[in-house]
């Protein structure tokens, strides 16, 4: 029994392969969870900025939401820029400091939504505002290639609260 070593090499290679496969899985799982965390943070900030824009525009226009789309967009850009430490160059948010956004995020759309229009998750029952951003979520630095990003398209609809003064 001690001299019969058939299969020793196969068992050794099997164990080596199993260790490499589990290590690769752990690294990939870490990358996925990190990217999801960054995307969740940016999505929460997006929601807060859209909510702020709707409330501020409603307050400044006396509840005329449809006519306040341009003003709401300005409030959204201001709020999102401050919360993410970015500057807005007319069509995208460019990071200038420690920001959850690691590369320019394009603002594809900011618009007023009428009741009955399609929104993420169904049909709008109330008037509100919707923002659509294309956000690059940082994945990591790849040796000899550089930083790699995964673009995530984020759409957020927020019913506008009419503010009475």
Short mmCIF file of N, CA and C in Angstrom, two decimals:
data_model
loop_
_atom_site.label_atom_id
_atom_site.label_comp_id
_atom_site.label_asym_id
_atom_site.label_seq_id
_atom_site.Cartn_x
_atom_site.Cartn_y
_atom_site.Cartn_z
N UNK A 1 0.81 -1.18 0.00
CA UNK A 1 0.00 0.00 0.00
C UNK A 1 0.87 1.26 0.00
N UNK A 2 1.97 1.23 0.74
CA UNK A 2 2.82 2.41 0.78
C UNK A 2 3.54 2.66 -0.53
N UNK A 3 3.82 1.63 -1.30
CA UNK A 3 4.57 1.80 -2.55
C UNK A 3 3.65 2.06 -3.74
N UNK A 4 2.38 1.81 -3.60
CA UNK A 4 1.45 2.02 -4.70
C UNK A 4 0.99 3.48 -4.66
N UNK A 5 1.55 4.32 -5.52
CA UNK A 5 1.26 5.74 -5.52
C UNK A 5 0.50 6.16 -6.78
N UNK A 6 -0.24 5.28 -7.38
CA UNK A 6 -1.03 5.65 -8.53
C UNK A 6 -2.12 6.62 -8.11
N UNK A 7 -2.30 7.68 -8.87
CA UNK A 7 -3.32 8.67 -8.58
C UNK A 7 -2.82 9.81 -7.72
N UNK A 8 -1.59 9.74 -7.20
CA UNK A 8 -1.08 10.81 -6.35
C UNK A 8 -1.01 12.12 -7.12
N UNK A 9 -0.53 12.11 -8.34
CA UNK A 9 -0.40 13.32 -9.13
C UNK A 9 -1.77 13.91 -9.46
N UNK A 10 -2.75 13.07 -9.75
CA UNK A 10 -4.08 13.55 -10.06
C UNK A 10 -4.72 14.21 -8.84
N UNK A 11 -4.55 13.64 -7.66
CA UNK A 11 -5.11 14.23 -6.45
C UNK A 11 -4.45 15.56 -6.16
N UNK A 12 -3.15 15.63 -6.33
CA UNK A 12 -2.42 16.88 -6.12
C UNK A 12 -2.92 17.97 -7.07
N UNK A 13 -3.10 17.65 -8.36
CA UNK A 13 -3.59 18.62 -9.33
C UNK A 13 -5.04 19.01 -9.05
N UNK A 14 -5.84 18.06 -8.59
CA UNK A 14 -7.22 18.36 -8.25
C UNK A 14 -7.30 19.36 -7.10
N UNK A 15 -6.50 19.14 -6.07
CA UNK A 15 -6.48 20.06 -4.93
C UNK A 15 -5.98 21.44 -5.38
N UNK A 16 -4.94 21.48 -6.19
CA UNK A 16 -4.40 22.75 -6.69
C UNK A 16 -5.45 23.48 -7.52
N UNK A 17 -6.16 22.77 -8.38
CA UNK A 17 -7.21 23.38 -9.18
C UNK A 17 -8.35 23.91 -8.30
N UNK A 18 -8.72 23.16 -7.28
CA UNK A 18 -9.80 23.59 -6.38
C UNK A 18 -9.42 24.87 -5.64
N UNK A 19 -8.19 24.96 -5.17
CA UNK A 19 -7.73 26.17 -4.48
C UNK A 19 -7.73 27.36 -5.43
N UNK A 20 -7.26 27.16 -6.65
CA UNK A 20 -7.24 28.26 -7.63
C UNK A 20 -8.67 28.68 -8.00
N UNK A 21 -9.57 27.74 -8.16
CA UNK A 21 -10.96 28.06 -8.51
C UNK A 21 -11.64 28.84 -7.38
N UNK A 22 -11.45 28.43 -6.15
CA UNK A 22 -12.05 29.13 -5.01
C UNK A 22 -11.45 30.53 -4.85
N UNK A 23 -10.16 30.66 -5.06
CA UNK A 23 -9.51 31.98 -4.98
C UNK A 23 -10.06 32.91 -6.05
N UNK A 24 -10.19 32.41 -7.27
CA UNK A 24 -10.74 33.22 -8.36
C UNK A 24 -12.17 33.62 -8.05
N UNK A 25 -12.97 32.70 -7.54
CA UNK A 25 -14.34 33.01 -7.18
C UNK A 25 -14.39 34.09 -6.10
N UNK A 26 -13.52 34.03 -5.11
CA UNK A 26 -13.51 35.02 -4.04
C UNK A 26 -13.15 36.40 -4.58
N UNK A 27 -12.17 36.49 -5.47
CA UNK A 27 -11.79 37.77 -6.05
C UNK A 27 -12.94 38.34 -6.88
N UNK A 28 -13.55 37.52 -7.71
CA UNK A 28 -14.66 37.99 -8.55
C UNK A 28 -15.86 38.40 -7.70
N UNK A 29 -16.14 37.66 -6.64
CA UNK A 29 -17.24 38.03 -5.75
C UNK A 29 -16.97 39.37 -5.07
N UNK A 30 -15.73 39.62 -4.68
CA UNK A 30 -15.37 40.91 -4.09
C UNK A 30 -15.55 42.05 -5.07
N UNK A 31 -15.17 41.83 -6.31
CA UNK A 31 -15.34 42.87 -7.34
C UNK A 31 -16.82 43.16 -7.57
N UNK A 32 -17.63 42.12 -7.65
CA UNK A 32 -19.07 42.30 -7.88
C UNK A 32 -19.73 43.03 -6.72
N UNK A 33 -19.42 42.64 -5.50
CA UNK A 33 -20.03 43.31 -4.35
C UNK A 33 -19.55 44.76 -4.23
N UNK A 34 -18.30 45.03 -4.56
CA UNK A 34 -17.80 46.40 -4.55
C UNK A 34 -18.49 47.27 -5.58
N UNK A 35 -18.68 46.74 -6.78
CA UNK A 35 -19.37 47.49 -7.84
C UNK A 35 -20.82 47.73 -7.45
N UNK A 36 -21.46 46.73 -6.85
CA UNK A 36 -22.86 46.90 -6.43
C UNK A 36 -22.97 47.94 -5.33
N UNK A 37 -22.03 47.97 -4.42
CA UNK A 37 -22.05 48.96 -3.34
C UNK A 37 -21.94 50.36 -3.93
N UNK A 38 -21.01 50.56 -4.86
CA UNK A 38 -20.86 51.88 -5.49
C UNK A 38 -22.13 52.28 -6.23
N UNK A 39 -22.73 51.35 -6.94
CA UNK A 39 -23.95 51.64 -7.69
C UNK A 39 -25.10 51.98 -6.74
N UNK A 40 -25.22 51.28 -5.62
CA UNK A 40 -26.28 51.56 -4.65
C UNK A 40 -26.12 52.96 -4.05
N UNK A 41 -24.90 53.34 -3.73
CA UNK A 41 -24.64 54.67 -3.16
C UNK A 41 -25.05 55.76 -4.16
N UNK A 42 -24.64 55.62 -5.40
CA UNK A 42 -24.97 56.63 -6.41
C UNK A 42 -26.48 56.66 -6.66
N UNK A 43 -27.14 55.51 -6.65
CA UNK A 43 -28.58 55.46 -6.88
C UNK A 43 -29.34 56.15 -5.74
N UNK A 44 -28.90 55.98 -4.50
CA UNK A 44 -29.53 56.66 -3.38
C UNK A 44 -29.35 58.17 -3.48
N UNK A 45 -28.16 58.60 -3.88
CA UNK A 45 -27.91 60.03 -4.05
C UNK A 45 -28.78 60.57 -5.18
N UNK A 46 -28.92 59.81 -6.26
CA UNK A 46 -29.77 60.21 -7.37
C UNK A 46 -31.20 60.43 -6.89
N UNK A 47 -31.71 59.53 -6.11
CA UNK A 47 -33.07 59.66 -5.58
C UNK A 47 -33.24 60.89 -4.71
N UNK A 48 -32.28 61.15 -3.85
CA UNK A 48 -32.37 62.33 -2.98
C UNK A 48 -32.30 63.62 -3.80
N UNK A 49 -31.47 63.64 -4.83
CA UNK A 49 -31.35 64.84 -5.66
C UNK A 49 -32.63 65.10 -6.45
N UNK A 50 -33.25 64.06 -6.98
CA UNK A 50 -34.51 64.23 -7.71
C UNK A 50 -35.61 64.70 -6.76
N UNK A 51 -35.67 64.14 -5.56
CA UNK A 51 -36.65 64.56 -4.57
C UNK A 51 -36.45 66.03 -4.19
N UNK A 52 -35.22 66.43 -3.96
CA UNK A 52 -34.92 67.82 -3.62
C UNK A 52 -35.33 68.75 -4.76
N UNK A 53 -35.01 68.36 -5.99
CA UNK A 53 -35.33 69.20 -7.15
C UNK A 53 -36.84 69.40 -7.27
N UNK A 54 -37.60 68.34 -7.10
CA UNK A 54 -39.06 68.46 -7.19
C UNK A 54 -39.65 69.35 -6.11
N UNK A 55 -39.18 69.18 -4.88
CA UNK A 55 -39.69 69.99 -3.78
C UNK A 55 -39.29 71.46 -3.95
N UNK A 56 -38.05 71.72 -4.32
CA UNK A 56 -37.59 73.10 -4.47
C UNK A 56 -38.30 73.80 -5.62
N UNK A 57 -38.46 73.11 -6.74
CA UNK A 57 -39.14 73.72 -7.88
C UNK A 57 -40.61 73.97 -7.57
N UNK A 58 -41.25 73.06 -6.85
CA UNK A 58 -42.64 73.24 -6.46
C UNK A 58 -42.79 74.46 -5.55
N UNK A 59 -41.88 74.61 -4.63
CA UNK A 59 -41.92 75.75 -3.71
C UNK A 59 -41.73 77.06 -4.46
N UNK A 60 -40.75 77.10 -5.38
CA UNK A 60 -40.42 78.35 -6.07
C UNK A 60 -41.45 78.76 -7.11
N UNK A 61 -42.23 77.82 -7.62
CA UNK A 61 -43.21 78.15 -8.66
C UNK A 61 -44.65 78.09 -8.14
N UNK A 62 -44.83 77.91 -6.87
CA UNK A 62 -46.17 77.88 -6.30
C UNK A 62 -46.96 76.64 -6.67
N UNK A 63 -46.30 75.55 -6.99
CA UNK A 63 -46.97 74.29 -7.30
C UNK A 63 -47.15 74.03 -8.77
N UNK A 64 -46.73 74.93 -9.64
CA UNK A 64 -46.82 74.72 -11.09
C UNK A 64 -45.67 73.84 -11.53
N UNK A 65 -45.85 72.53 -11.45
CA UNK A 65 -44.75 71.60 -11.72
C UNK A 65 -44.40 71.52 -13.20
N UNK A 66 -45.41 71.53 -14.05
CA UNK A 66 -45.15 71.36 -15.48
C UNK A 66 -44.30 72.50 -16.04
N UNK A 67 -44.53 73.70 -15.55
CA UNK A 67 -43.76 74.84 -16.03
C UNK A 67 -42.41 75.00 -15.35
N UNK A 68 -42.15 74.15 -14.36
CA UNK A 68 -40.91 74.31 -13.60
C UNK A 68 -39.85 73.26 -13.95
N UNK A 69 -39.98 72.61 -15.09
CA UNK A 69 -39.03 71.55 -15.44
C UNK A 69 -37.59 72.07 -15.53
N UNK A 70 -37.41 73.23 -16.16
CA UNK A 70 -36.06 73.78 -16.30
C UNK A 70 -35.47 74.14 -14.93
N UNK A 71 -36.29 74.74 -14.08
CA UNK A 71 -35.84 75.10 -12.73
C UNK A 71 -35.52 73.84 -11.92
N UNK A 72 -36.36 72.82 -12.03
CA UNK A 72 -36.11 71.56 -11.31
C UNK A 72 -34.82 70.92 -11.79
N UNK A 73 -34.54 70.98 -13.09
CA UNK A 73 -33.29 70.42 -13.62
C UNK A 73 -32.09 71.14 -13.04
N UNK A 74 -32.18 72.47 -12.89
CA UNK A 74 -31.08 73.23 -12.28
C UNK A 74 -30.88 72.82 -10.83
N UNK A 75 -31.96 72.66 -10.10
CA UNK A 75 -31.85 72.22 -8.71
C UNK A 75 -31.26 70.81 -8.63
N UNK A 76 -31.68 69.94 -9.54
CA UNK A 76 -31.14 68.58 -9.56
C UNK A 76 -29.63 68.59 -9.79
N UNK A 77 -29.19 69.35 -10.79
CA UNK A 77 -27.76 69.41 -11.10
C UNK A 77 -26.98 69.95 -9.90
N UNK A 78 -27.50 70.98 -9.27
CA UNK A 78 -26.84 71.55 -8.09
C UNK A 78 -26.74 70.54 -6.96
N UNK A 79 -27.86 69.87 -6.64
CA UNK A 79 -27.87 68.92 -5.53
C UNK A 79 -26.99 67.71 -5.82
N UNK A 80 -27.12 67.14 -7.02
CA UNK A 80 -26.34 65.94 -7.34
C UNK A 80 -24.84 66.26 -7.37
N UNK A 81 -24.49 67.43 -7.90
CA UNK A 81 -23.07 67.83 -7.93
C UNK A 81 -22.49 67.96 -6.54
N UNK A 82 -23.24 68.58 -5.66
CA UNK A 82 -22.72 68.77 -4.30
C UNK A 82 -22.63 67.46 -3.53
N UNK A 83 -23.61 66.59 -3.71
CA UNK A 83 -23.60 65.33 -2.96
C UNK A 83 -22.53 64.37 -3.46
N UNK A 84 -22.17 64.44 -4.73
CA UNK A 84 -21.18 63.52 -5.29
C UNK A 84 -19.82 64.16 -5.48
N UNK A 85 -19.67 65.43 -5.13
CA UNK A 85 -18.42 66.18 -5.31
C UNK A 85 -17.95 66.12 -6.76
N UNK A 86 -18.85 66.57 -7.64
CA UNK A 86 -18.56 66.62 -9.07
C UNK A 86 -18.89 68.00 -9.59
N UNK A 87 -18.45 68.28 -10.81
CA UNK A 87 -18.86 69.50 -11.51
C UNK A 87 -19.64 69.09 -12.74
N UNK A 88 -20.61 69.90 -13.10
CA UNK A 88 -21.45 69.61 -14.26
C UNK A 88 -20.96 70.44 -15.43
N UNK A 89 -20.62 69.78 -16.53
CA UNK A 89 -20.07 70.49 -17.69
C UNK A 89 -21.09 70.67 -18.81
N UNK A 90 -22.36 70.54 -18.50
CA UNK A 90 -23.39 70.70 -19.51
C UNK A 90 -24.09 69.41 -19.87
N UNK A 91 -23.37 68.30 -19.82
CA UNK A 91 -24.02 67.02 -20.11
C UNK A 91 -23.52 65.87 -19.24
N UNK A 92 -22.51 66.08 -18.44
CA UNK A 92 -22.04 65.01 -17.56
C UNK A 92 -21.46 65.58 -16.28
N UNK A 93 -21.45 64.73 -15.25
CA UNK A 93 -20.89 65.07 -13.95
C UNK A 93 -19.47 64.52 -13.89
N UNK A 94 -18.51 65.42 -13.70
CA UNK A 94 -17.09 65.04 -13.70
C UNK A 94 -16.57 65.13 -12.26
N UNK A 95 -16.03 64.03 -11.71
CA UNK A 95 -15.55 64.06 -10.32
C UNK A 95 -14.34 64.99 -10.16
N UNK A 96 -14.34 65.74 -9.05
CA UNK A 96 -13.23 66.64 -8.76
C UNK A 96 -12.57 66.34 -7.43
N UNK A 97 -13.14 65.48 -6.65
CA UNK A 97 -12.59 65.14 -5.34
C UNK A 97 -12.91 63.70 -5.02
N UNK A 98 -12.89 63.37 -3.73
CA UNK A 98 -13.28 62.00 -3.36
C UNK A 98 -14.77 61.82 -3.60
N UNK A 99 -15.10 61.09 -4.63
CA UNK A 99 -16.48 60.95 -5.07
C UNK A 99 -16.83 59.49 -5.27
N UNK A 100 -18.10 59.11 -5.05
CA UNK A 100 -18.49 57.73 -5.36
C UNK A 100 -18.50 57.48 -6.87
N UNK A 101 -18.47 58.55 -7.65
CA UNK A 101 -18.39 58.44 -9.11
C UNK A 101 -16.92 58.60 -9.49
N UNK A 102 -16.34 57.62 -10.16
CA UNK A 102 -14.91 57.63 -10.45
C UNK A 102 -14.59 58.11 -11.87
N UNK A 103 -15.59 58.29 -12.71
CA UNK A 103 -15.40 58.77 -14.08
C UNK A 103 -16.63 59.60 -14.44
N UNK A 104 -16.58 60.39 -15.50
CA UNK A 104 -17.73 61.22 -15.84
C UNK A 104 -19.02 60.42 -16.03
N UNK A 105 -20.09 60.89 -15.39
CA UNK A 105 -21.41 60.26 -15.47
C UNK A 105 -22.31 61.15 -16.31
N UNK A 106 -22.85 60.61 -17.39
CA UNK A 106 -23.65 61.40 -18.33
C UNK A 106 -25.09 61.53 -17.85
N UNK A 107 -25.59 62.76 -17.86
CA UNK A 107 -27.01 63.01 -17.59
C UNK A 107 -27.73 62.89 -18.91
N UNK A 108 -28.44 61.79 -19.09
CA UNK A 108 -29.14 61.54 -20.36
C UNK A 108 -30.46 62.28 -20.44
N UNK A 109 -31.15 62.39 -19.30
CA UNK A 109 -32.48 62.99 -19.35
C UNK A 109 -32.91 63.44 -17.96
N UNK A 110 -33.55 64.59 -17.91
CA UNK A 110 -34.26 65.03 -16.72
C UNK A 110 -35.53 65.69 -17.22
N UNK A 111 -36.68 65.13 -16.83
CA UNK A 111 -37.92 65.65 -17.40
C UNK A 111 -39.08 65.55 -16.42
N UNK A 112 -40.10 66.34 -16.74
CA UNK A 112 -41.35 66.30 -16.01
C UNK A 112 -42.16 65.10 -16.48
N UNK A 113 -42.79 64.39 -15.55
CA UNK A 113 -43.59 63.21 -15.87
C UNK A 113 -45.04 63.49 -15.51
N UNK A 114 -45.92 63.33 -16.49
CA UNK A 114 -47.35 63.50 -16.27
C UNK A 114 -47.96 62.19 -15.76
N UNK A 115 -49.07 62.27 -15.05
CA UNK A 115 -49.74 61.03 -14.63
C UNK A 115 -50.13 60.19 -15.84
N UNK A 116 -49.89 58.90 -15.74
CA UNK A 116 -50.21 57.97 -16.83
C UNK A 116 -49.02 57.61 -17.71
N UNK A 117 -47.92 58.33 -17.59
CA UNK A 117 -46.72 58.02 -18.39
C UNK A 117 -45.97 56.85 -17.75
N UNK A 118 -45.27 56.06 -18.59
CA UNK A 118 -44.49 54.95 -18.02
C UNK A 118 -43.26 55.47 -17.27
N UNK A 119 -43.04 54.87 -16.12
CA UNK A 119 -41.88 55.19 -15.29
C UNK A 119 -41.27 53.87 -14.81
N UNK A 120 -40.07 53.90 -14.26
CA UNK A 120 -39.51 52.66 -13.72
C UNK A 120 -40.43 52.05 -12.67
N UNK A 121 -40.83 50.84 -12.88
CA UNK A 121 -41.69 50.15 -11.93
C UNK A 121 -43.18 50.26 -12.23
N UNK A 122 -43.55 50.86 -13.37
CA UNK A 122 -44.97 50.92 -13.70
C UNK A 122 -45.38 52.20 -14.39
N UNK A 123 -46.53 52.72 -13.98
CA UNK A 123 -47.13 53.91 -14.57
C UNK A 123 -47.20 54.99 -13.48
N UNK A 124 -46.90 56.23 -13.86
CA UNK A 124 -46.94 57.34 -12.90
C UNK A 124 -48.39 57.63 -12.52
N UNK A 125 -48.66 57.68 -11.24
CA UNK A 125 -49.99 58.02 -10.76
C UNK A 125 -50.09 59.49 -10.40
N UNK A 126 -48.93 60.10 -10.16
CA UNK A 126 -48.87 61.52 -9.80
C UNK A 126 -47.85 62.19 -10.70
N UNK A 127 -47.96 63.51 -10.85
CA UNK A 127 -46.90 64.20 -11.58
C UNK A 127 -45.61 64.17 -10.78
N UNK A 128 -44.51 64.21 -11.48
CA UNK A 128 -43.22 64.19 -10.81
C UNK A 128 -42.11 64.44 -11.80
N UNK A 129 -40.91 64.08 -11.40
CA UNK A 129 -39.73 64.26 -12.24
C UNK A 129 -38.96 62.95 -12.33
N UNK A 130 -38.33 62.74 -13.48
CA UNK A 130 -37.54 61.54 -13.68
C UNK A 130 -36.18 61.94 -14.23
N UNK A 131 -35.14 61.34 -13.67
CA UNK A 131 -33.77 61.56 -14.13
C UNK A 131 -33.20 60.24 -14.63
N UNK A 132 -32.43 60.32 -15.71
CA UNK A 132 -31.75 59.16 -16.26
C UNK A 132 -30.27 59.49 -16.38
N UNK A 133 -29.43 58.70 -15.75
CA UNK A 133 -27.99 58.89 -15.80
C UNK A 133 -27.32 57.61 -16.28
N UNK A 134 -26.20 57.77 -16.95
CA UNK A 134 -25.34 56.64 -17.32
C UNK A 134 -24.09 56.76 -16.45
N UNK A 135 -24.02 55.93 -15.41
CA UNK A 135 -22.98 56.06 -14.40
C UNK A 135 -21.95 54.95 -14.55
N UNK A 136 -20.67 55.32 -14.73
CA UNK A 136 -19.64 54.28 -14.73
C UNK A 136 -19.30 53.87 -13.30
N UNK A 137 -19.48 52.61 -13.00
CA UNK A 137 -19.17 52.09 -11.67
C UNK A 137 -17.77 51.50 -11.73
N UNK A 138 -16.91 51.96 -10.85
CA UNK A 138 -15.51 51.55 -10.85
C UNK A 138 -15.37 50.10 -10.45
N UNK A 139 -14.67 49.33 -11.25
CA UNK A 139 -14.44 47.91 -10.94
C UNK A 139 -13.05 47.69 -10.37
N UNK A 140 -12.05 48.35 -10.92
CA UNK A 140 -10.70 48.18 -10.40
C UNK A 140 -9.65 48.44 -11.45
N UNK A 141 -8.40 48.39 -11.01
CA UNK A 141 -7.27 48.57 -11.91
C UNK A 141 -6.79 47.21 -12.40
N UNK A 142 -6.73 47.05 -13.70
CA UNK A 142 -6.23 45.82 -14.30
C UNK A 142 -4.78 46.07 -14.71
N UNK A 143 -3.85 45.21 -14.27
CA UNK A 143 -2.45 45.42 -14.62
C UNK A 143 -2.26 45.50 -16.15
N UNK A 144 -1.45 46.44 -16.57
CA UNK A 144 -1.09 46.68 -17.96
C UNK A 144 -2.26 47.21 -18.81
N UNK A 145 -3.43 47.39 -18.22
CA UNK A 145 -4.57 47.91 -18.97
C UNK A 145 -5.05 49.23 -18.39
N UNK A 146 -5.19 49.29 -17.07
CA UNK A 146 -5.65 50.51 -16.42
C UNK A 146 -6.98 50.31 -15.73
N UNK A 147 -7.60 51.43 -15.31
CA UNK A 147 -8.87 51.31 -14.60
C UNK A 147 -9.98 50.83 -15.52
N UNK A 148 -10.83 49.96 -14.99
CA UNK A 148 -11.94 49.41 -15.75
C UNK A 148 -13.26 49.82 -15.09
N UNK A 149 -14.24 50.16 -15.93
CA UNK A 149 -15.53 50.63 -15.44
C UNK A 149 -16.65 49.79 -16.06
N UNK A 150 -17.74 49.73 -15.34
CA UNK A 150 -18.96 49.09 -15.81
C UNK A 150 -20.02 50.19 -15.84
N UNK A 151 -20.57 50.49 -17.01
CA UNK A 151 -21.58 51.53 -17.13
C UNK A 151 -22.94 51.00 -16.69
N UNK A 152 -23.59 51.71 -15.79
CA UNK A 152 -24.90 51.34 -15.29
C UNK A 152 -25.86 52.48 -15.60
N UNK A 153 -26.94 52.16 -16.29
CA UNK A 153 -27.95 53.17 -16.62
C UNK A 153 -28.94 53.22 -15.47
N UNK A 154 -29.04 54.40 -14.85
CA UNK A 154 -29.91 54.57 -13.69
C UNK A 154 -31.05 55.51 -14.05
N UNK A 155 -32.27 55.06 -13.77
CA UNK A 155 -33.46 55.88 -13.97
C UNK A 155 -34.18 55.97 -12.63
N UNK A 156 -34.56 57.18 -12.26
CA UNK A 156 -35.25 57.36 -10.98
C UNK A 156 -36.42 58.31 -11.17
N UNK A 157 -37.60 57.88 -10.75
CA UNK A 157 -38.80 58.71 -10.80
C UNK A 157 -39.21 59.05 -9.38
N UNK A 158 -39.52 60.31 -9.17
CA UNK A 158 -39.96 60.75 -7.85
C UNK A 158 -41.22 61.59 -8.02
N UNK A 159 -42.34 61.16 -7.44
CA UNK A 159 -43.52 62.02 -7.46
C UNK A 159 -43.20 63.33 -6.77
N UNK A 160 -43.58 64.43 -7.38
CA UNK A 160 -43.25 65.73 -6.81
C UNK A 160 -44.25 66.07 -5.71
N UNK A 161 -43.72 66.48 -4.59
CA UNK A 161 -44.56 66.91 -3.48
C UNK A 161 -44.83 68.40 -3.65
N UNK A 162 -46.08 68.73 -3.66
CA UNK A 162 -46.44 70.16 -3.76
C UNK A 162 -46.26 70.79 -2.39
N UNK A 163 -45.45 71.81 -2.34
CA UNK A 163 -45.14 72.47 -1.09
C UNK A 163 -46.03 73.70 -0.95
N UNK A 164 -46.80 73.76 0.09
CA UNK A 164 -47.66 74.90 0.34
C UNK A 164 -46.99 75.81 1.35
N UNK A 165 -46.95 77.08 1.04
CA UNK A 165 -46.34 78.04 1.96
C UNK A 165 -47.40 78.77 2.75
#
